[in-house]
Tab-separated table of C-alpha atoms and ligand atoms in Angstrom:
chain	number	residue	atom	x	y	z
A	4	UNK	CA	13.052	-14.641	-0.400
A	5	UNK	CA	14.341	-11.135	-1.529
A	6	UNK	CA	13.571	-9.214	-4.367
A	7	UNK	CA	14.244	-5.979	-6.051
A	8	UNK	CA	12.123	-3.460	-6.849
A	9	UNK	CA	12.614	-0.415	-9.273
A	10	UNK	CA	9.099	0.844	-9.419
A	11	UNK	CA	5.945	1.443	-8.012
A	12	UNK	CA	4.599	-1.143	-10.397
A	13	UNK	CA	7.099	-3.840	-10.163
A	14	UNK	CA	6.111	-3.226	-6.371
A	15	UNK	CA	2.216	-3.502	-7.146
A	16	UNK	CA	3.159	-6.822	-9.104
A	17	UNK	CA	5.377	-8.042	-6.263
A	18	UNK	CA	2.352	-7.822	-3.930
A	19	UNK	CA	0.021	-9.722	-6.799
A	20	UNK	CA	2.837	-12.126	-6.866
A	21	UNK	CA	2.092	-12.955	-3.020
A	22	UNK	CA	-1.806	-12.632	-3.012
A	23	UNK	CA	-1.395	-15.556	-5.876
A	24	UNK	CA	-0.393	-17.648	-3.070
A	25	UNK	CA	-2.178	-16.546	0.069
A	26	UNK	CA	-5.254	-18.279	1.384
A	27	UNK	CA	-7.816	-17.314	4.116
A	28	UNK	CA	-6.719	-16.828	7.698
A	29	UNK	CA	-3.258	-15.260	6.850
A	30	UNK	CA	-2.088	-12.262	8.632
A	31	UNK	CA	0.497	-10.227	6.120
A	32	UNK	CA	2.681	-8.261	8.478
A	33	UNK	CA	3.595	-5.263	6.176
A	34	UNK	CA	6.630	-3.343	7.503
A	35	UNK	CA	8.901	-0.719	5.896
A	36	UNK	CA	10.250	2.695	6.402
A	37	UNK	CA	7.647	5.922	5.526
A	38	UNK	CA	6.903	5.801	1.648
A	39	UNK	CA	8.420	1.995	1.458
A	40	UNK	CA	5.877	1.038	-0.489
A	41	UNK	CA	3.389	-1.010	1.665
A	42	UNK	CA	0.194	0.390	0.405
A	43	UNK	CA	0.954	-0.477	-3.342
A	44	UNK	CA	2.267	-3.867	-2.580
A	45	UNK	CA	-1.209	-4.384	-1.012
A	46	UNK	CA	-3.145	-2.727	-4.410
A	47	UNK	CA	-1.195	-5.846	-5.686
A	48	UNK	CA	-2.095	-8.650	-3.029
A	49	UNK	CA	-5.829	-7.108	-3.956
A	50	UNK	CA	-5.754	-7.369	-7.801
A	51	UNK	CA	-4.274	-11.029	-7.133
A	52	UNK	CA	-7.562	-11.771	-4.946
A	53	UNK	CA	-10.111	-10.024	-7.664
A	54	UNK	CA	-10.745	-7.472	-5.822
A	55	UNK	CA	-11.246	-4.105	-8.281
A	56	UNK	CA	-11.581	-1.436	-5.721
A	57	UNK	CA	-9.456	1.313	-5.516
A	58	UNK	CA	-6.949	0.680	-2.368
A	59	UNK	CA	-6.330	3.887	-0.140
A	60	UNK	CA	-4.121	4.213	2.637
A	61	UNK	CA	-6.141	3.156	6.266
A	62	UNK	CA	-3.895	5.580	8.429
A	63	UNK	CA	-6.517	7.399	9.949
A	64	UNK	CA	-9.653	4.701	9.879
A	65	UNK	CA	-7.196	2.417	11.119
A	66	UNK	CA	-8.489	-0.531	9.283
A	67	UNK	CA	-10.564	-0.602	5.680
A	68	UNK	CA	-12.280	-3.826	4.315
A	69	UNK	CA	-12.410	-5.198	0.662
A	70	UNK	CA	-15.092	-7.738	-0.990
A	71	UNK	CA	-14.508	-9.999	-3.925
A	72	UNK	CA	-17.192	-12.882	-3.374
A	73	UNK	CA	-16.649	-15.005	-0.761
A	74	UNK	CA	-12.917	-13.530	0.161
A	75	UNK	CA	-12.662	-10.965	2.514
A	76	UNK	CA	-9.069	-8.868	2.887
A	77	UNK	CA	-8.762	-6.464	5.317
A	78	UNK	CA	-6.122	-3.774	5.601
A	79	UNK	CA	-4.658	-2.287	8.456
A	80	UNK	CA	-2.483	0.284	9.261
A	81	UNK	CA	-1.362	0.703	12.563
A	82	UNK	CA	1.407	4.261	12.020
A	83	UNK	CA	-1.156	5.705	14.619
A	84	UNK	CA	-1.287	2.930	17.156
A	85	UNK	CA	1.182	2.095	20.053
A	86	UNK	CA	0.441	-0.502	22.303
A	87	UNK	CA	-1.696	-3.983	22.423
A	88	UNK	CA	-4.620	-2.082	24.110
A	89	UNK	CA	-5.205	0.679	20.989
A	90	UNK	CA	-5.807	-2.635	19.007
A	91	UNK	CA	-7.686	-3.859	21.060
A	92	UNK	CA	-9.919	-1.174	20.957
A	93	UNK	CA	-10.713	-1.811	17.378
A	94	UNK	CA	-11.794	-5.271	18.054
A	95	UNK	CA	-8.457	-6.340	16.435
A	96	UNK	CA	-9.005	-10.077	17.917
A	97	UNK	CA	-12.868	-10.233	16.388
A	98	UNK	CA	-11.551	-9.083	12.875
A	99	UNK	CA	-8.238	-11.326	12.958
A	100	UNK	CA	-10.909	-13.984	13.753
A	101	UNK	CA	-13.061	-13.750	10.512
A	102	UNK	CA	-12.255	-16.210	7.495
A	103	UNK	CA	-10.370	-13.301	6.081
A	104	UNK	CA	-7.254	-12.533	4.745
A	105	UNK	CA	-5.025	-9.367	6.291
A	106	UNK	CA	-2.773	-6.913	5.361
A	107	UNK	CA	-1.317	-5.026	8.331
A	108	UNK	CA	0.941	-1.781	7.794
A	109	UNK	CA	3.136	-1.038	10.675
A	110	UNK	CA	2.914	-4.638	12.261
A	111	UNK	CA	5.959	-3.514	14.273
A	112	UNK	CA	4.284	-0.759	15.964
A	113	UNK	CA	2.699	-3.741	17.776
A	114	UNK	CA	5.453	-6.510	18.214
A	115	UNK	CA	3.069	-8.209	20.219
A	116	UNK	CA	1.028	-9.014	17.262
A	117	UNK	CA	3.920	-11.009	16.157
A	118	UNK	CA	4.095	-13.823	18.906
A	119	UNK	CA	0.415	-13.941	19.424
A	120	UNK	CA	-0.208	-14.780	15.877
A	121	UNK	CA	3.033	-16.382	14.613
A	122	UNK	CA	1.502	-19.517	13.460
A	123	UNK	CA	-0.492	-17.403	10.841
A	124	UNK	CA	1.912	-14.540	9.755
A	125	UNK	CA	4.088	-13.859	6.453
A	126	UNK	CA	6.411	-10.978	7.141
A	127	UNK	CA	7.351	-8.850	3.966
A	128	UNK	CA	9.747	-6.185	4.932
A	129	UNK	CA	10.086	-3.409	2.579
A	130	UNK	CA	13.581	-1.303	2.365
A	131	UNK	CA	13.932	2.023	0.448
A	132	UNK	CA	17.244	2.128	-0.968
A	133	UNK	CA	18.044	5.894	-1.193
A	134	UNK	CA	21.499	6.108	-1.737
A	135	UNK	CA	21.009	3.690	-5.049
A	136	UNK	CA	18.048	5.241	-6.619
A	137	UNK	CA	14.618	7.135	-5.490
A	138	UNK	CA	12.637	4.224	-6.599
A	139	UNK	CA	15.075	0.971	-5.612
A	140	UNK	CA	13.297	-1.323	-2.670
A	141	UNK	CA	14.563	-4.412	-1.821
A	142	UNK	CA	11.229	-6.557	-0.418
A	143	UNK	CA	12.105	-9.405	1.799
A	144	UNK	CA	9.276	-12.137	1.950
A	145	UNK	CA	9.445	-14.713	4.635
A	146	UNK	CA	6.578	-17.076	5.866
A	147	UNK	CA	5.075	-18.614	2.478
A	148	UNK	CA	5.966	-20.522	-0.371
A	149	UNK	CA	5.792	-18.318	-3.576
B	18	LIG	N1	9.882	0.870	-6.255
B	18	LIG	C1	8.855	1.502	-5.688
B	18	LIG	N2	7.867	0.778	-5.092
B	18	LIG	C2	6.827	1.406	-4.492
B	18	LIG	N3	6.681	2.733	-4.395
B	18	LIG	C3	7.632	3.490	-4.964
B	18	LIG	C4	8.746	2.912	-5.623
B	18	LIG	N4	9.545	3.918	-6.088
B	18	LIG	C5	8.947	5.057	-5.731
B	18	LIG	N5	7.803	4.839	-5.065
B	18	LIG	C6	6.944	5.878	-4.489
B	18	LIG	O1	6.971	5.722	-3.083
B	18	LIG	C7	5.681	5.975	-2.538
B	18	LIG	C8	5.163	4.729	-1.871
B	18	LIG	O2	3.893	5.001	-1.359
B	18	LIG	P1	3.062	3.975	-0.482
B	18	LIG	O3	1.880	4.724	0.000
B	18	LIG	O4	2.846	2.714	-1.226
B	18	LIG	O5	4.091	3.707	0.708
B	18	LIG	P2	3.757	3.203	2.185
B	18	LIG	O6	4.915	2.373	2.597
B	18	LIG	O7	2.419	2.574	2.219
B	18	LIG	O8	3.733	4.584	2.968
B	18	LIG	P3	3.231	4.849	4.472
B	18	LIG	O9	4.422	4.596	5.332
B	18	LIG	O10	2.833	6.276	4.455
B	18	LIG	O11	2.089	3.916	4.742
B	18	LIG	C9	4.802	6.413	-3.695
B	18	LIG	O12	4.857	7.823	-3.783
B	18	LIG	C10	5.495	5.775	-4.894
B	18	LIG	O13	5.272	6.479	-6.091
B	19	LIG	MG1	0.786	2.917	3.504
């Protein structure tokens, strides 16, 4: 499915659109250029799961984790990683195998990600469309059924 975006918000509400419809166990591969507009699509997936902290940017803890009850999301952003054995580091296996939902930023930094889990991923894609306008993205969403 592809949509259009014309604001930070209509990306936010994009993202609240798609955590409406997630469920524990899914693996959101986020991917889009620098400044696409992953980490406000995820402020939306949060709001959608009840979850009223403030979402900032995991580039340099590498992964942060969000509460709302029993539902767990945890967001990842892998800009800093390169290969299978930096996530592995992180215990990427032991948090991917909590009843949680995830979020991961860069998901293409680590294509590997991508066949191991394939079973449990939604890819949204997230172009910036610079020559239309500063604030156009189109967001592709693949994987789920909104
Ligand atoms: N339609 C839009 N949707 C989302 N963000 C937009 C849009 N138009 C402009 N922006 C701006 O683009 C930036 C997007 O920031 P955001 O941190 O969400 O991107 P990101 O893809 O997570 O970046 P990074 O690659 O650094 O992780 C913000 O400064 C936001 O104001
Ligand atoms: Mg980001």
């Amino acid at each position: 499915m592809q949509f259009v975006s014309d604001s930070e918000l209509q990306t936010e509400e994009y993202g609240r659109m798609l955590g409406l419809s997630v469920k524990c166990g899914d693996i959101i591969c986020l991917d889009g250029n620098l400044g696409a507009g992953k980490t406000h699509f995820t402020k939306g997936i949060a709001k959608a799961l009840g979850i009223g902290d403030v979402i900032t940017s995991p580039t340099f803890t590498i992964v942060n984790e969000y509460r709302s009850g029993s539902i767990l999301l945890l967001h990842f952003d892998l800009y800093r990683l390169e290969t299978f054995d930096d996530l592995e580091n992180i215990g990427f296996d032991e948090y991917l195998d909590q009843d949680a939902i995830s979020v991961i930023e860069w998901s293409n930094n680590i294509p590997d990600i991508h066949a191991i889990y394939s079973s449990r991923i939604i890819r949204v894609n997230i172009l910036r469309c610079d020559d239309i306008s500063p604030t156009r993205r189109i967001i592709n969403i693949d994987g789920v059924d909104l």
